[in-house]
GROMACS .gro file of N, CA, C and O in nm:
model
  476
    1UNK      N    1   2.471   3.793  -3.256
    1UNK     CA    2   2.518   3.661  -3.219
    1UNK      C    3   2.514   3.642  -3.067
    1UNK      O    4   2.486   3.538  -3.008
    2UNK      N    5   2.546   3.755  -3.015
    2UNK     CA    6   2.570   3.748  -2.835
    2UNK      C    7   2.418   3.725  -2.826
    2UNK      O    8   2.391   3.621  -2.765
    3UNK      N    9   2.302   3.798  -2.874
    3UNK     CA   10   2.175   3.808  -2.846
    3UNK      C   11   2.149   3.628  -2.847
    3UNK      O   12   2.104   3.583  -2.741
    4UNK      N   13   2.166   3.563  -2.920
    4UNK     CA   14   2.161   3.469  -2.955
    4UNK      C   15   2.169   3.354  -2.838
    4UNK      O   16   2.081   3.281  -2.793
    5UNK      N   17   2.305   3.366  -2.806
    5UNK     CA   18   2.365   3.299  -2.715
    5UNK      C   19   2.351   3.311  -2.621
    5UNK      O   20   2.387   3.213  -2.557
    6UNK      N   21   2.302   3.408  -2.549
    6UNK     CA   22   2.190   3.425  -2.461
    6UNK      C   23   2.071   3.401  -2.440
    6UNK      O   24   2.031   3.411  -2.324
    7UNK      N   25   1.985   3.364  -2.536
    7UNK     CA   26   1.844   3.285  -2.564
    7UNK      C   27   1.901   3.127  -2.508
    7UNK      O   28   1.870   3.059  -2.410
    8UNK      N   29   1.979   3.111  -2.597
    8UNK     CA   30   2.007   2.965  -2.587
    8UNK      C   31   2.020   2.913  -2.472
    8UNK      O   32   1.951   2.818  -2.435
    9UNK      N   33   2.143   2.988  -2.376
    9UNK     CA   34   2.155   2.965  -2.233
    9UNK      C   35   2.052   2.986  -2.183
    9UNK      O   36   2.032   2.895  -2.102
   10UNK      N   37   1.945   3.078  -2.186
   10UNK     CA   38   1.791   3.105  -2.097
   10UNK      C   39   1.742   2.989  -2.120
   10UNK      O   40   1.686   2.916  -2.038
   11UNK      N   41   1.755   2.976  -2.194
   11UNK     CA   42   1.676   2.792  -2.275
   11UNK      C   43   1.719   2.659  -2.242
   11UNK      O   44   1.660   2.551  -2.233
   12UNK      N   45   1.850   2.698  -2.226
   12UNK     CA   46   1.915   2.581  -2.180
   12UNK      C   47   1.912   2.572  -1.987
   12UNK      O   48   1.909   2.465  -1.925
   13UNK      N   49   1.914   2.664  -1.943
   13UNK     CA   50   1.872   2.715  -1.814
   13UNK      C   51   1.706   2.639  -1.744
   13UNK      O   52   1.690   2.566  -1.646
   14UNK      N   53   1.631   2.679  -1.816
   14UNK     CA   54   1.509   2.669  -1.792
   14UNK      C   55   1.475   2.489  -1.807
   14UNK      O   56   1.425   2.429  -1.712
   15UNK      N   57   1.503   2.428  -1.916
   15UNK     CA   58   1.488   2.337  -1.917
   15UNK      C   59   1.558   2.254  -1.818
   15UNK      O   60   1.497   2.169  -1.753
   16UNK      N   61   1.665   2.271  -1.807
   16UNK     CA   62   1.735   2.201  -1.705
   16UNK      C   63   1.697   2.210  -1.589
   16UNK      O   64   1.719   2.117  -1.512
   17UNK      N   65   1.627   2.328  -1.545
   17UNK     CA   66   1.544   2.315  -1.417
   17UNK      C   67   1.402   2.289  -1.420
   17UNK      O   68   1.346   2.328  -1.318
   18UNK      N   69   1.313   2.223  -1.524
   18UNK     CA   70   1.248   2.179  -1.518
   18UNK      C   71   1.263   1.989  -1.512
   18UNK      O   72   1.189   1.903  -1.466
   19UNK      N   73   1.357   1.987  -1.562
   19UNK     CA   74   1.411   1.830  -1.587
   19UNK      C   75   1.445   1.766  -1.393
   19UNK      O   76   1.406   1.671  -1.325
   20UNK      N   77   1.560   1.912  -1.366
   20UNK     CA   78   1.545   1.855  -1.199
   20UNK      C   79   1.461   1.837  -1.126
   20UNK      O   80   1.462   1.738  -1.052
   21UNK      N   81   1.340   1.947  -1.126
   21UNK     CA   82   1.205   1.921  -1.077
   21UNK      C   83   1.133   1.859  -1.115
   21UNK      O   84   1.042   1.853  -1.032
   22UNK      N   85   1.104   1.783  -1.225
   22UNK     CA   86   1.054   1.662  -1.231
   22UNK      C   87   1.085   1.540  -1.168
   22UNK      O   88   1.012   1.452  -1.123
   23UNK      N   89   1.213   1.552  -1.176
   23UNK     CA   90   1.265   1.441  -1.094
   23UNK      C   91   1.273   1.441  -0.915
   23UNK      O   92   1.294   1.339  -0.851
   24UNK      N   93   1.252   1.567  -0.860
   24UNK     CA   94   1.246   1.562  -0.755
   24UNK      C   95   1.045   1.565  -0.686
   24UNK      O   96   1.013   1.600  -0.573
   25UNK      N   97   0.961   1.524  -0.782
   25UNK     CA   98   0.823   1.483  -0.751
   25UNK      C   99   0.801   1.364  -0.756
   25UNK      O  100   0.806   1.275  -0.841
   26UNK      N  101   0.763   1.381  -0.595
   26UNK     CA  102   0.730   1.243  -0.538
   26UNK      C  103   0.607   1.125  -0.634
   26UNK      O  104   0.513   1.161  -0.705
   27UNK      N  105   0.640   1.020  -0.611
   27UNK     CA  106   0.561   0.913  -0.743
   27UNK      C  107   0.448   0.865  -0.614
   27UNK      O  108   0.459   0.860  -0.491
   28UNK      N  109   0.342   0.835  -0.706
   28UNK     CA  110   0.232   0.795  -0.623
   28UNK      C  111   0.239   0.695  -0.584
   28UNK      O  112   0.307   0.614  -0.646
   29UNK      N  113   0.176   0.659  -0.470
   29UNK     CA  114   0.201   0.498  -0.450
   29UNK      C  115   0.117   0.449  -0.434
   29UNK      O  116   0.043   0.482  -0.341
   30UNK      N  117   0.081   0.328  -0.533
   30UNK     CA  118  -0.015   0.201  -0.535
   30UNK      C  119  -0.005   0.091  -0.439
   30UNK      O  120   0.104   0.050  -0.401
   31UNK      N  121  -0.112   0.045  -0.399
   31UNK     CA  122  -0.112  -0.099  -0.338
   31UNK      C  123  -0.247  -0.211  -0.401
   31UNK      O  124  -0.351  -0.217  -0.466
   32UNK      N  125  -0.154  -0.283  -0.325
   32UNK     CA  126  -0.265  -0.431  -0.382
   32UNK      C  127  -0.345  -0.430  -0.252
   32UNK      O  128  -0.298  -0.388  -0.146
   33UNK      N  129  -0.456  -0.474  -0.265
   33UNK     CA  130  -0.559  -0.478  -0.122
   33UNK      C  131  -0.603  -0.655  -0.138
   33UNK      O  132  -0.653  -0.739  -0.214
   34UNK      N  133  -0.542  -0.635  -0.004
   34UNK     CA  134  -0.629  -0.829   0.006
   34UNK      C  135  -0.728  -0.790   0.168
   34UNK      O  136  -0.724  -0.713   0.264
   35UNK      N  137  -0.821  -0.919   0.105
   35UNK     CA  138  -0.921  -0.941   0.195
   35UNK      C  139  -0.894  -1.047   0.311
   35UNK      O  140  -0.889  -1.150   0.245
   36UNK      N  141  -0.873  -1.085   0.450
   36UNK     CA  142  -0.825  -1.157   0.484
   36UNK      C  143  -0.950  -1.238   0.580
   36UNK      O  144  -0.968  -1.163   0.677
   37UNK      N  145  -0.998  -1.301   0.587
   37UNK     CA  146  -1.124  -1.357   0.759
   37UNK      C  147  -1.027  -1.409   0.838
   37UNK      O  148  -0.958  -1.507   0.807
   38UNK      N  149  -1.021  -1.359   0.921
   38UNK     CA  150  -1.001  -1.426   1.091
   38UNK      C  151  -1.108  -1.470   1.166
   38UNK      O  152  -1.181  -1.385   1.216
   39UNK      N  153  -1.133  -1.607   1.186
   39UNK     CA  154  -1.231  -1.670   1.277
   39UNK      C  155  -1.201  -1.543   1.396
   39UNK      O  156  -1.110  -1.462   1.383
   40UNK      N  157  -1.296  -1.545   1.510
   40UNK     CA  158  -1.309  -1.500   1.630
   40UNK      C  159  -1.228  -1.364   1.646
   40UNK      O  160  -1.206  -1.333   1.763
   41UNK      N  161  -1.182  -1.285   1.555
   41UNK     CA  162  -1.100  -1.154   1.583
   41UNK      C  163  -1.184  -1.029   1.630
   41UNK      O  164  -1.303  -1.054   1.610
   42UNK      N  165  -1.172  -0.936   1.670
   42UNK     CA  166  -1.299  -0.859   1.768
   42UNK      C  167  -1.207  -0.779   1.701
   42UNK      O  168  -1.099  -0.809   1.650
   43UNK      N  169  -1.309  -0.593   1.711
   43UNK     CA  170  -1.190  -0.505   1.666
   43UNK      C  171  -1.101  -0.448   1.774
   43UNK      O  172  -1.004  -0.378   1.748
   44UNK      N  173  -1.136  -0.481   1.894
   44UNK     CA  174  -1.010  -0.395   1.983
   44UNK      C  175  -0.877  -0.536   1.986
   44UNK      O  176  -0.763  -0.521   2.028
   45UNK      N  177  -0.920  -0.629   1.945
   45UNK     CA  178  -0.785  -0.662   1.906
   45UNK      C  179  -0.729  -0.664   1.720
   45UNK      O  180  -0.613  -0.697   1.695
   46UNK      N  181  -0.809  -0.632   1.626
   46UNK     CA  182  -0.762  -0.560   1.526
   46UNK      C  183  -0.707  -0.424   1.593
   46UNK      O  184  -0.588  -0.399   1.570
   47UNK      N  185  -0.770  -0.344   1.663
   47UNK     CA  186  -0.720  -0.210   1.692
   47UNK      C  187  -0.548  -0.208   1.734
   47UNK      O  188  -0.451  -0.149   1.688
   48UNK      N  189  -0.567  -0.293   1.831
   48UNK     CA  190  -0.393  -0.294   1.890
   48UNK      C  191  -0.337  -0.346   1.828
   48UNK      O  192  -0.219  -0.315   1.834
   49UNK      N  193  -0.359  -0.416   1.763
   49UNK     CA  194  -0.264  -0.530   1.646
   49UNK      C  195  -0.207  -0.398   1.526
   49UNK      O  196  -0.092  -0.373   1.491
   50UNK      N  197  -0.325  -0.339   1.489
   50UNK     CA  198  -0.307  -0.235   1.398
   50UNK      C  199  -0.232  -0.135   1.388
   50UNK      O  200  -0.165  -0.087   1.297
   51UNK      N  201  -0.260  -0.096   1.546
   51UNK     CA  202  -0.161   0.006   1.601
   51UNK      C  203   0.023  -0.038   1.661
   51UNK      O  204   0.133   0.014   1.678
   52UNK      N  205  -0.031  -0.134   1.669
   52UNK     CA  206   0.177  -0.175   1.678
   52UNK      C  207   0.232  -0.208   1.562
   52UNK      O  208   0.347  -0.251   1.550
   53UNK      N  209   0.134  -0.184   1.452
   53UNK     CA  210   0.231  -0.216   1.335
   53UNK      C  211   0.218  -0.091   1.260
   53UNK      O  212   0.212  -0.131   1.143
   54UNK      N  213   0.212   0.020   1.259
   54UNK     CA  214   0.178   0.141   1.220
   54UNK      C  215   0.347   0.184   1.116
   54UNK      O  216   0.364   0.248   1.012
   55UNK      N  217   0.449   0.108   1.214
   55UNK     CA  218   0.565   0.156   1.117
   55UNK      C  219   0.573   0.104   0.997
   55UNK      O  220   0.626   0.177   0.912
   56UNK      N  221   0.536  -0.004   0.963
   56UNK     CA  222   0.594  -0.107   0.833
   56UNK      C  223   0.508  -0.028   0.678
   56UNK      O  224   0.405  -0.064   0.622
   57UNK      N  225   0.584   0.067   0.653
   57UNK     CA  226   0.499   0.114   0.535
   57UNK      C  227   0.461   0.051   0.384
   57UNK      O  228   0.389   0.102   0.299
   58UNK      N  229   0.532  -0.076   0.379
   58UNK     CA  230   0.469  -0.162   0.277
   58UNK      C  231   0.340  -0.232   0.325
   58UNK      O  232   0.254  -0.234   0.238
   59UNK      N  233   0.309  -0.284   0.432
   59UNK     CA  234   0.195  -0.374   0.460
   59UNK      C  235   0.144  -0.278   0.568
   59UNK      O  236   0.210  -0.231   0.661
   60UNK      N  237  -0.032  -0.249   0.527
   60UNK     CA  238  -0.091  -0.118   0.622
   60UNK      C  239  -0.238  -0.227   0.651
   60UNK      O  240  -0.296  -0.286   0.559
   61UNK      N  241  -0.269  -0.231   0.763
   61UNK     CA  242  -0.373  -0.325   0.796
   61UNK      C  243  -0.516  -0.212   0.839
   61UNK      O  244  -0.557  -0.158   0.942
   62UNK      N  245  -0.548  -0.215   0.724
   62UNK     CA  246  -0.662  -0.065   0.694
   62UNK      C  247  -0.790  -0.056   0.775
   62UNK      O  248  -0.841   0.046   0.822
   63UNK      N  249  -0.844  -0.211   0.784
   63UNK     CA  250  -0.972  -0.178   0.878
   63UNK      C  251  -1.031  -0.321   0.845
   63UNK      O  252  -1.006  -0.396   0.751
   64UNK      N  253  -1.137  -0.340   0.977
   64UNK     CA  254  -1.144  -0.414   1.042
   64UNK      C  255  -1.341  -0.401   1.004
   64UNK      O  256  -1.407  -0.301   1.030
   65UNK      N  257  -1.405  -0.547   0.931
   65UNK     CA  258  -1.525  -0.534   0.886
   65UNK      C  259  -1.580  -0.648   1.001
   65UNK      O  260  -1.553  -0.766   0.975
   66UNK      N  261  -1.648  -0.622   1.113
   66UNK     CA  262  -1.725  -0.677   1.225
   66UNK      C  263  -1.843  -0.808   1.165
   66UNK      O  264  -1.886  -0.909   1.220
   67UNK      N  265  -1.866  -0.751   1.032
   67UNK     CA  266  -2.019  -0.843   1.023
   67UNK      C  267  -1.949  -0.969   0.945
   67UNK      O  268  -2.006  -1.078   0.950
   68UNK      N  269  -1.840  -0.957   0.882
   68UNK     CA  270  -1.775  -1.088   0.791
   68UNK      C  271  -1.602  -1.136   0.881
   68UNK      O  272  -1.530  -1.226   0.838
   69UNK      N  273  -1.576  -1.074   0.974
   69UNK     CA  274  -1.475  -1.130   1.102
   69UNK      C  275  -1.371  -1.080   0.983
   69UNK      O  276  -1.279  -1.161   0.989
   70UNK      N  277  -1.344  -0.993   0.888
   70UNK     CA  278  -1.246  -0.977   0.783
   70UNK      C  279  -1.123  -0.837   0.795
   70UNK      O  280  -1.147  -0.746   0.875
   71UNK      N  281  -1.028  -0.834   0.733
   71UNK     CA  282  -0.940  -0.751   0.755
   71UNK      C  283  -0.932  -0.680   0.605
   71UNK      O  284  -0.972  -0.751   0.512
   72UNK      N  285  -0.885  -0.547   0.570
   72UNK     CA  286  -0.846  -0.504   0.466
   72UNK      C  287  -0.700  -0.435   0.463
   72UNK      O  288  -0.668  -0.321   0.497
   73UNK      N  289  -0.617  -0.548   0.409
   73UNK     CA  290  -0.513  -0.485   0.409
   73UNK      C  291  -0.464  -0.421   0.287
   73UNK      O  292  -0.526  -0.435   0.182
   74UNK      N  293  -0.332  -0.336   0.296
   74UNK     CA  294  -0.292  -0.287   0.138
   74UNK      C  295  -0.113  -0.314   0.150
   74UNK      O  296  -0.038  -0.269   0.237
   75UNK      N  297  -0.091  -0.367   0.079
   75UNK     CA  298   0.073  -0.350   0.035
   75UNK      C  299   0.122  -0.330  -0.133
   75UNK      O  300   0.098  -0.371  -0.247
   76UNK      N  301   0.239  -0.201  -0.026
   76UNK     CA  302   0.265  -0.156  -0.136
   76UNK      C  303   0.285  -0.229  -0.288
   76UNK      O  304   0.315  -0.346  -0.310
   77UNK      N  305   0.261  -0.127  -0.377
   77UNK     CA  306   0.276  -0.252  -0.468
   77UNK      C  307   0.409  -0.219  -0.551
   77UNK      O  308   0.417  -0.281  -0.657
   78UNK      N  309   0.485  -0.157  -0.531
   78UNK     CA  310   0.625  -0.134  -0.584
   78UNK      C  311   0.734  -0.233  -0.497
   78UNK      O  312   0.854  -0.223  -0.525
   79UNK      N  313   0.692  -0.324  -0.400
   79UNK     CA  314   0.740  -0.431  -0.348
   79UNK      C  315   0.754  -0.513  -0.495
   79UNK      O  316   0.678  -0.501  -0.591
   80UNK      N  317   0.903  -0.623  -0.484
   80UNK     CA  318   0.927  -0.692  -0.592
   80UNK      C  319   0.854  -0.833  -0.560
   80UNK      O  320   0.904  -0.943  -0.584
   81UNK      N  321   0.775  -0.817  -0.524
   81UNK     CA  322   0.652  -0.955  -0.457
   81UNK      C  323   0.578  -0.965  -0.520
   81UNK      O  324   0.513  -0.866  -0.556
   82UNK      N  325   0.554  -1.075  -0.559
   82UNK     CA  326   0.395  -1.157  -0.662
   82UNK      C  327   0.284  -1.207  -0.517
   82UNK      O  328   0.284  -1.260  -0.405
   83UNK      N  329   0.228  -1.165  -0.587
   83UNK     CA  330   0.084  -1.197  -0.514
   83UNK      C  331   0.085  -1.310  -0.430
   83UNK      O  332   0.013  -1.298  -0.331
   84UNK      N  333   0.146  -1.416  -0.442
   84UNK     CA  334   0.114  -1.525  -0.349
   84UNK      C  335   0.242  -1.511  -0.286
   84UNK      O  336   0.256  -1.597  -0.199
   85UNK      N  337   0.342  -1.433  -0.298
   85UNK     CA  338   0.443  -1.415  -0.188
   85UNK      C  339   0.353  -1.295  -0.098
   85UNK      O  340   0.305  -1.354  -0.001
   86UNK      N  341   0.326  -1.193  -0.097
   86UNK     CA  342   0.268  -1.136  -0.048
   86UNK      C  343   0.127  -1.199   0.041
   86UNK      O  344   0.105  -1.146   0.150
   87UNK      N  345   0.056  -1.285   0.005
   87UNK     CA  346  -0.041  -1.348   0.041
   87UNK      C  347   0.025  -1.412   0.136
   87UNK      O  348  -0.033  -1.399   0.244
   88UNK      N  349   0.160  -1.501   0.145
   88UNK     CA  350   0.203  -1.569   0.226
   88UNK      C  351   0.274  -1.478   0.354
   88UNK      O  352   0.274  -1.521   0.470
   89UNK      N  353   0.328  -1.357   0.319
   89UNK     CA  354   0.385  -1.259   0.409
   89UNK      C  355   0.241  -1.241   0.491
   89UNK      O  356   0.211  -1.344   0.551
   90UNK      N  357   0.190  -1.182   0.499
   90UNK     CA  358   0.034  -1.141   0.543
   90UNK      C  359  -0.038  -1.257   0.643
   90UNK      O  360  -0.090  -1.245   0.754
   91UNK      N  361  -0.015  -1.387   0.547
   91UNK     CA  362  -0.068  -1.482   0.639
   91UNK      C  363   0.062  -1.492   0.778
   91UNK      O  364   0.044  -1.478   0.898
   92UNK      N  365   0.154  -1.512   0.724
   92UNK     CA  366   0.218  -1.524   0.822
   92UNK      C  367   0.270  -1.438   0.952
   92UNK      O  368   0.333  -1.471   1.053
   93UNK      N  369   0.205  -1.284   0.897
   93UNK     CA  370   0.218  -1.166   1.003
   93UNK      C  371   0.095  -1.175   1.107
   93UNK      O  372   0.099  -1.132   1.222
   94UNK      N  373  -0.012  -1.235   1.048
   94UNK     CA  374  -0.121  -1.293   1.127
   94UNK      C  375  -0.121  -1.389   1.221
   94UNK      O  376  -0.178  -1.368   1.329
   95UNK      N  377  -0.048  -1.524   1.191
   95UNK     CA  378  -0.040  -1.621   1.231
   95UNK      C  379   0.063  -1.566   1.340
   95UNK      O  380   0.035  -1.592   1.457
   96UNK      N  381   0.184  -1.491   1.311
   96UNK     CA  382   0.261  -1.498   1.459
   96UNK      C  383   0.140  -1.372   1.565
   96UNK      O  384   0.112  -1.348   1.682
   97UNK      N  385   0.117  -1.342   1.479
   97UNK     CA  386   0.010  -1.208   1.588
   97UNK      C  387  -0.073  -1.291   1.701
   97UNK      O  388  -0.069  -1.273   1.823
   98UNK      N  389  -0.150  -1.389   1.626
   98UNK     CA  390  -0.288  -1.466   1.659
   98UNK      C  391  -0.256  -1.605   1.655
   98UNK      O  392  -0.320  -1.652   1.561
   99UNK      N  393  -0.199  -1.680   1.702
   99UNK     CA  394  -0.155  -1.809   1.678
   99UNK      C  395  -0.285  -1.906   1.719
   99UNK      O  396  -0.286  -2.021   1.676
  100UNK      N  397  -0.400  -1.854   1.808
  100UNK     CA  398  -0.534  -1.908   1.819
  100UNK      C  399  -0.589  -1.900   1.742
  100UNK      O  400  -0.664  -1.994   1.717
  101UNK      N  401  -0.590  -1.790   1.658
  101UNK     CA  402  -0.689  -1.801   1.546
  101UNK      C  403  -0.682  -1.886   1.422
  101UNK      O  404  -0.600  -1.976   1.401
  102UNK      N  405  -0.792  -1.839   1.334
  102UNK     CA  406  -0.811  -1.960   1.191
  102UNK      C  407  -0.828  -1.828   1.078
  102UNK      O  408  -0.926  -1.758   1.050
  103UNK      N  409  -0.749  -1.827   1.050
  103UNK     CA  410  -0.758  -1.763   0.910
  103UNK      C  411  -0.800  -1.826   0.785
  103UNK      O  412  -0.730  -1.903   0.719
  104UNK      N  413  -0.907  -1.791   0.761
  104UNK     CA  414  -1.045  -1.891   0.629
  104UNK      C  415  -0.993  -1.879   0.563
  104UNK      O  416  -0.921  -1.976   0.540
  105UNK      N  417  -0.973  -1.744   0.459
  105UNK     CA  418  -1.014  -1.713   0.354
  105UNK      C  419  -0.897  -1.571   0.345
  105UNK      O  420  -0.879  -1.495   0.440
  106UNK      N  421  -0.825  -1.559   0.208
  106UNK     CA  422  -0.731  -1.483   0.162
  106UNK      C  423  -0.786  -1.442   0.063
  106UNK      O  424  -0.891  -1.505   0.050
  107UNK      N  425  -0.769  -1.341  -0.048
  107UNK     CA  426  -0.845  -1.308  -0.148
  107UNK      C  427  -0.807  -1.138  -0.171
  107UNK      O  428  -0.859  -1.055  -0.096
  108UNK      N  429  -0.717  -1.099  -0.276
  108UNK     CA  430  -0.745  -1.014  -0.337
  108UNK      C  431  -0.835  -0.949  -0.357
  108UNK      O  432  -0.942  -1.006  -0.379
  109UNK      N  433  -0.828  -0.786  -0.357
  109UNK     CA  434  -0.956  -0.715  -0.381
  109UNK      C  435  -0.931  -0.599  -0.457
  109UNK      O  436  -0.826  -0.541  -0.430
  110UNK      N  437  -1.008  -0.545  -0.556
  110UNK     CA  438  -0.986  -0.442  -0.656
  110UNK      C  439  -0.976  -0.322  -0.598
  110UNK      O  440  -1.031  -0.286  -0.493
  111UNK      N  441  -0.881  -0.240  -0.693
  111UNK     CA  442  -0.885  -0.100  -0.592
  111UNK      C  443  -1.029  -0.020  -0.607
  111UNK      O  444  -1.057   0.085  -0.550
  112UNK      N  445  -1.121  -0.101  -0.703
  112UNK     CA  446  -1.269   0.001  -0.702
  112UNK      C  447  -1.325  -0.069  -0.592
  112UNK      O  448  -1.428  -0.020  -0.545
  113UNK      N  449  -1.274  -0.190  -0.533
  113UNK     CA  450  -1.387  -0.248  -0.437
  113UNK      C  451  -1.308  -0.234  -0.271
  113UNK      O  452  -1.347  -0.287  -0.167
  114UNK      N  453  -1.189  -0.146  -0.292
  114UNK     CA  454  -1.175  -0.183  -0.111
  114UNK      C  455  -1.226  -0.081  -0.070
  114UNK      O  456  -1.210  -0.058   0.049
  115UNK      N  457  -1.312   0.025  -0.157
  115UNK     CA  458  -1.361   0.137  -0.057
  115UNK      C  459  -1.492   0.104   0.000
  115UNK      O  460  -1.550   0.159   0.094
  116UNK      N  461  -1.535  -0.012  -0.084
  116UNK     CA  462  -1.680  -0.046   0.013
  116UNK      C  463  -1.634  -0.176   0.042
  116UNK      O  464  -1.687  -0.273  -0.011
  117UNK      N  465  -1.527  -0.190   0.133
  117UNK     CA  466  -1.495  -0.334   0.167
  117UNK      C  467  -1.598  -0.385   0.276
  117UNK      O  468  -1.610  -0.507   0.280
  118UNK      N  469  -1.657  -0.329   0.346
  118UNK     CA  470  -1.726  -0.387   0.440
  118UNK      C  471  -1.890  -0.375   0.403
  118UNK      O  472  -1.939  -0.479   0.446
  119UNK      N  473  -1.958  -0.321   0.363
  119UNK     CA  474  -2.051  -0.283   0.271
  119UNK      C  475  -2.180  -0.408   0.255
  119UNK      O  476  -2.273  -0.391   0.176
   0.00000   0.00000   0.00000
């Protein structure tokens, strides 16, 4: 019986520390990628723009496509934001950045297509 009750606790042991370590692995994190055009934006001012916003880890302003004046951004997507709130955050992190510029065109982009976003 002692033999017993000793399995059980090993068992009960083991599982329970697999249950904590599951829970202490980090979850992946997804984002939504939008496509953004800025009339007249050059990349050394994407560059600095990019680089002073380096802290905000929901909205990451990924790179800068020269031949279509366009931006690729990603936010997180575990934000409680629908797409056109997010679309509107974005425009509006632009607009105070660049208040000269013209932002065309907004547009979602698939996560199979932002790796050849400029392409």
């Amino acid at each position: 019986m002692n033999h017993l009750k000793s399995l059980f606790g090993a068992l009960l042991f083991v599982f329970t520390t697999l249950a904590v370590e599951a829970q202490t692995e980090t979850q992946p994190v997804y984002y939504r990628y939008f496509s953004v055009e800025v009339q007249d934006l050059n990349q050394s001012e994407f560059n600095q723009f990019a680089a002073a916003r380096t802290a905000n880890t929901s909205l990451k302003f990924e790179e800068y496509c020269s031949t279509t004046s366009s931006l690729l951004i990603s936010f997180d997507a575990a934000q409680p934001k629908r797409i056109e709130e997010m679309k509107s955050e974005i425009t509006s992190e632009l607009q105070s950045a660049f208040p000269t510029k013209t932002i065309s065109t907004i547009s979602t982009v698939s996560y199979s297509n932002h790796s050849n976003f400029c392409e």
